[in-house]
PDB file of C-alpha atoms in Angstrom:
ATOM      1  CA  UNK A   1     -13.269   8.569   3.906  1.00 61.00           C
ATOM      2  CA  UNK A   2      -9.834   7.473   5.059  1.00 67.00           C
ATOM      3  CA  UNK A   3      -8.468   7.651   8.590  1.00 73.00           C
ATOM      4  CA  UNK A   4      -4.961   9.059   8.531  1.00 77.00           C
ATOM      5  CA  UNK A   5      -2.210   8.423  11.061  1.00 73.00           C
ATOM      6  CA  UNK A   6       0.610  10.684  12.228  1.00 79.00           C
ATOM      7  CA  UNK A   7       3.448   8.337  11.269  1.00 85.00           C
ATOM      8  CA  UNK A   8       3.601   9.362   7.582  1.00 89.00           C
ATOM      9  CA  UNK A   9       2.624  12.395   5.503  1.00 91.00           C
ATOM     10  CA  UNK A  10      -0.962  12.223   4.210  1.00 92.00           C
ATOM     11  CA  UNK A  11       0.136  12.115   0.556  1.00 93.00           C
ATOM     12  CA  UNK A  12       2.282   9.055   1.346  1.00 94.00           C
ATOM     13  CA  UNK A  13      -0.653   7.339   3.063  1.00 93.00           C
ATOM     14  CA  UNK A  14      -2.781   8.096  -0.002  1.00 94.00           C
ATOM     15  CA  UNK A  15      -0.125   6.610  -2.291  1.00 96.00           C
ATOM     16  CA  UNK A  16       0.046   3.537  -0.039  1.00 95.00           C
ATOM     17  CA  UNK A  17      -3.739   3.181  -0.209  1.00 94.00           C
ATOM     18  CA  UNK A  18      -3.714   3.297  -3.997  1.00 96.00           C
ATOM     19  CA  UNK A  19      -0.959   0.674  -3.985  1.00 97.00           C
ATOM     20  CA  UNK A  20      -3.105  -1.422  -1.612  1.00 96.00           C
ATOM     21  CA  UNK A  21      -5.976  -1.155  -4.090  1.00 96.00           C
ATOM     22  CA  UNK A  22      -3.687  -2.344  -6.896  1.00 97.00           C
ATOM     23  CA  UNK A  23      -2.513  -5.254  -4.715  1.00 97.00           C
ATOM     24  CA  UNK A  24      -6.153  -6.126  -3.922  1.00 96.00           C
ATOM     25  CA  UNK A  25      -6.912  -6.232  -7.675  1.00 95.00           C
ATOM     26  CA  UNK A  26      -9.247  -3.251  -7.522  1.00 96.00           C
ATOM     27  CA  UNK A  27      -7.188  -1.845 -10.405  1.00 97.00           C
ATOM     28  CA  UNK A  28      -5.296  -3.909 -12.987  1.00 97.00           C
ATOM     29  CA  UNK A  29      -2.638  -3.160 -15.600  1.00 97.00           C
ATOM     30  CA  UNK A  30      -3.689  -0.250 -17.805  1.00 97.00           C
ATOM     31  CA  UNK A  31      -6.899   0.374 -15.792  1.00 97.00           C
ATOM     32  CA  UNK A  32      -7.857   4.002 -15.372  1.00 97.00           C
ATOM     33  CA  UNK A  33      -7.767   5.067 -11.729  1.00 97.00           C
ATOM     34  CA  UNK A  34      -9.849   7.884 -10.227  1.00 95.00           C
ATOM     35  CA  UNK A  35      -8.735  11.372 -11.220  1.00 94.00           C
ATOM     36  CA  UNK A  36      -6.710  13.378  -8.730  1.00 94.00           C
ATOM     37  CA  UNK A  37      -9.800  15.452  -7.967  1.00 94.00           C
ATOM     38  CA  UNK A  38     -12.061  12.376  -7.594  1.00 94.00           C
ATOM     39  CA  UNK A  39      -9.587  10.714  -5.238  1.00 92.00           C
ATOM     40  CA  UNK A  40      -9.189  13.901  -3.180  1.00 92.00           C
ATOM     41  CA  UNK A  41     -12.970  14.188  -2.794  1.00 93.00           C
ATOM     42  CA  UNK A  42     -13.321  10.482  -1.984  1.00 91.00           C
ATOM     43  CA  UNK A  43     -10.708  10.697   0.783  1.00 89.00           C
ATOM     44  CA  UNK A  44     -11.719  14.195   1.872  1.00 90.00           C
ATOM     45  CA  UNK A  45      -8.297  15.786   1.396  1.00 91.00           C
ATOM     46  CA  UNK A  46      -6.948  18.816  -0.401  1.00 92.00           C
ATOM     47  CA  UNK A  47      -6.433  18.328  -4.139  1.00 94.00           C
ATOM     48  CA  UNK A  48      -2.791  19.403  -3.804  1.00 95.00           C
ATOM     49  CA  UNK A  49      -2.213  16.511  -1.409  1.00 94.00           C
ATOM     50  CA  UNK A  50      -3.664  14.067  -3.942  1.00 94.00           C
ATOM     51  CA  UNK A  51      -1.466  15.607  -6.652  1.00 95.00           C
ATOM     52  CA  UNK A  52       1.622  14.866  -4.528  1.00 96.00           C
ATOM     53  CA  UNK A  53       0.504  11.241  -4.065  1.00 96.00           C
ATOM     54  CA  UNK A  54      -0.063  10.767  -7.801  1.00 97.00           C
ATOM     55  CA  UNK A  55       3.236  12.451  -8.677  1.00 97.00           C
ATOM     56  CA  UNK A  56       5.078  10.125  -6.314  1.00 97.00           C
ATOM     57  CA  UNK A  57       3.399   7.040  -7.812  1.00 97.00           C
ATOM     58  CA  UNK A  58       4.182   8.278 -11.313  1.00 97.00           C
ATOM     59  CA  UNK A  59       7.859   8.809 -10.370  1.00 97.00           C
ATOM     60  CA  UNK A  60       7.916   5.243  -9.021  1.00 96.00           C
ATOM     61  CA  UNK A  61       6.371   4.015 -12.301  1.00 97.00           C
ATOM     62  CA  UNK A  62       3.289   2.612 -10.535  1.00 98.00           C
ATOM     63  CA  UNK A  63       0.931   4.804 -12.557  1.00 98.00           C
ATOM     64  CA  UNK A  64       1.253   6.799 -15.761  1.00 97.00           C
ATOM     65  CA  UNK A  65      -0.580   9.766 -17.214  1.00 95.00           C
ATOM     66  CA  UNK A  66      -2.282   9.798 -20.604  1.00 94.00           C
ATOM     67  CA  UNK A  67      -2.598  13.470 -21.401  1.00 92.00           C
ATOM     68  CA  UNK A  68      -6.242  14.513 -21.298  1.00 91.00           C
ATOM     69  CA  UNK A  69      -7.395  11.021 -20.291  1.00 94.00           C
ATOM     70  CA  UNK A  70      -6.127  10.641 -16.730  1.00 94.00           C
ATOM     71  CA  UNK A  71      -3.933   8.239 -14.820  1.00 97.00           C
ATOM     72  CA  UNK A  72      -3.614   4.525 -15.466  1.00 98.00           C
ATOM     73  CA  UNK A  73      -1.908   1.576 -13.750  1.00 98.00           C
ATOM     74  CA  UNK A  74       1.478   0.816 -15.260  1.00 98.00           C
ATOM     75  CA  UNK A  75       1.730  -2.778 -16.549  1.00 98.00           C
ATOM     76  CA  UNK A  76       3.629  -4.824 -13.971  1.00 97.00           C
ATOM     77  CA  UNK A  77       2.906  -2.346 -11.152  1.00 98.00           C
ATOM     78  CA  UNK A  78       1.344  -5.008  -8.916  1.00 98.00           C
ATOM     79  CA  UNK A  79       4.458  -7.199  -9.104  1.00 97.00           C
ATOM     80  CA  UNK A  80       6.696  -4.186  -8.472  1.00 97.00           C
ATOM     81  CA  UNK A  81       4.680  -3.210  -5.380  1.00 98.00           C
ATOM     82  CA  UNK A  82       4.734  -6.806  -4.096  1.00 97.00           C
ATOM     83  CA  UNK A  83       8.499  -7.035  -4.553  1.00 97.00           C
ATOM     84  CA  UNK A  84       9.185  -3.740  -2.770  1.00 95.00           C
ATOM     85  CA  UNK A  85       6.746  -4.363   0.078  1.00 95.00           C
ATOM     86  CA  UNK A  86       7.989  -7.911   0.674  1.00 96.00           C
ATOM     87  CA  UNK A  87      11.549  -6.619   0.846  1.00 96.00           C
ATOM     88  CA  UNK A  88      10.532  -3.892   3.328  1.00 93.00           C
ATOM     89  CA  UNK A  89       8.604  -6.418   5.413  1.00 94.00           C
ATOM     90  CA  UNK A  90      11.494  -8.877   5.544  1.00 96.00           C
ATOM     91  CA  UNK A  91      14.137  -6.238   6.307  1.00 95.00           C
ATOM     92  CA  UNK A  92      12.234  -3.906   8.635  1.00 92.00           C
ATOM     93  CA  UNK A  93       9.055  -5.395  10.088  1.00 92.00           C
ATOM     94  CA  UNK A  94      10.068  -9.016  10.582  1.00 93.00           C
ATOM     95  CA  UNK A  95      13.140  -8.308  12.764  1.00 94.00           C
ATOM     96  CA  UNK A  96      10.946  -6.221  15.101  1.00 92.00           C
ATOM     97  CA  UNK A  97       8.306  -8.956  15.148  1.00 91.00           C
ATOM     98  CA  UNK A  98      10.939 -11.540  16.083  1.00 93.00           C
ATOM     99  CA  UNK A  99      12.298  -9.251  18.821  1.00 94.00           C
ATOM    100  CA  UNK A 100       8.805  -8.861  20.298  1.00 94.00           C
ATOM    101  CA  UNK A 101       8.199 -12.617  20.083  1.00 93.00           C
ATOM    102  CA  UNK A 102      11.391 -13.256  22.065  1.00 95.00           C
ATOM    103  CA  UNK A 103      10.501 -10.636  24.689  1.00 96.00           C
ATOM    104  CA  UNK A 104       6.958 -11.948  25.076  1.00 95.00           C
ATOM    105  CA  UNK A 105       8.012 -15.607  24.860  1.00 95.00           C
ATOM    106  CA  UNK A 106       5.686 -16.256  21.952  1.00 94.00           C
ATOM    107  CA  UNK A 107       6.431 -19.515  20.164  1.00 93.00           C
ATOM    108  CA  UNK A 108       6.108 -20.092  16.444  1.00 91.00           C
ATOM    109  CA  UNK A 109       3.212 -22.525  16.968  1.00 92.00           C
ATOM    110  CA  UNK A 110       1.282 -19.691  18.727  1.00 91.00           C
ATOM    111  CA  UNK A 111       1.756 -17.519  15.644  1.00 90.00           C
ATOM    112  CA  UNK A 112       0.786 -20.364  13.336  1.00 91.00           C
ATOM    113  CA  UNK A 113      -2.408 -20.998  15.314  1.00 91.00           C
ATOM    114  CA  UNK A 114      -3.303 -17.299  15.212  1.00 90.00           C
ATOM    115  CA  UNK A 115      -2.589 -17.274  11.454  1.00 88.00           C
ATOM    116  CA  UNK A 116      -4.872 -20.247  10.860  1.00 90.00           C
ATOM    117  CA  UNK A 117      -7.653 -18.671  12.940  1.00 88.00           C
ATOM    118  CA  UNK A 118      -7.251 -15.399  11.049  1.00 87.00           C
ATOM    119  CA  UNK A 119      -7.575 -17.157   7.666  1.00 83.00           C
ATOM    120  CA  UNK A 120     -10.972 -18.555   8.713  1.00 80.00           C
ATOM    121  CA  UNK A 121     -12.423 -15.084   9.239  1.00 76.00           C
TER     122      UNK A 121
END
């Protein structure tokens, strides 16, 4: 089961999760992914919601449909996701992180120490 938040539509969170699974190497180029119905059952959501997630990923060329066989990961999808997410992180998340660091007087060495401790876990 997946815990959903209120900041994005559920279908978008499902699409993000499938992208996360591609980034984590759960699925590779040309791997078959769970069917829409299987994914809906796994995440305990309505099938129509899963359909919207899959349609979005197909429009973005992350997955493709082989008629009668299901959905598969588009070759190069992982690199495409990495590129888009890095760009979003650098343009949207990082400026807010820096703003918070200034407000809270957090130094870069504090972040580096936390990063190193996190890597050990």
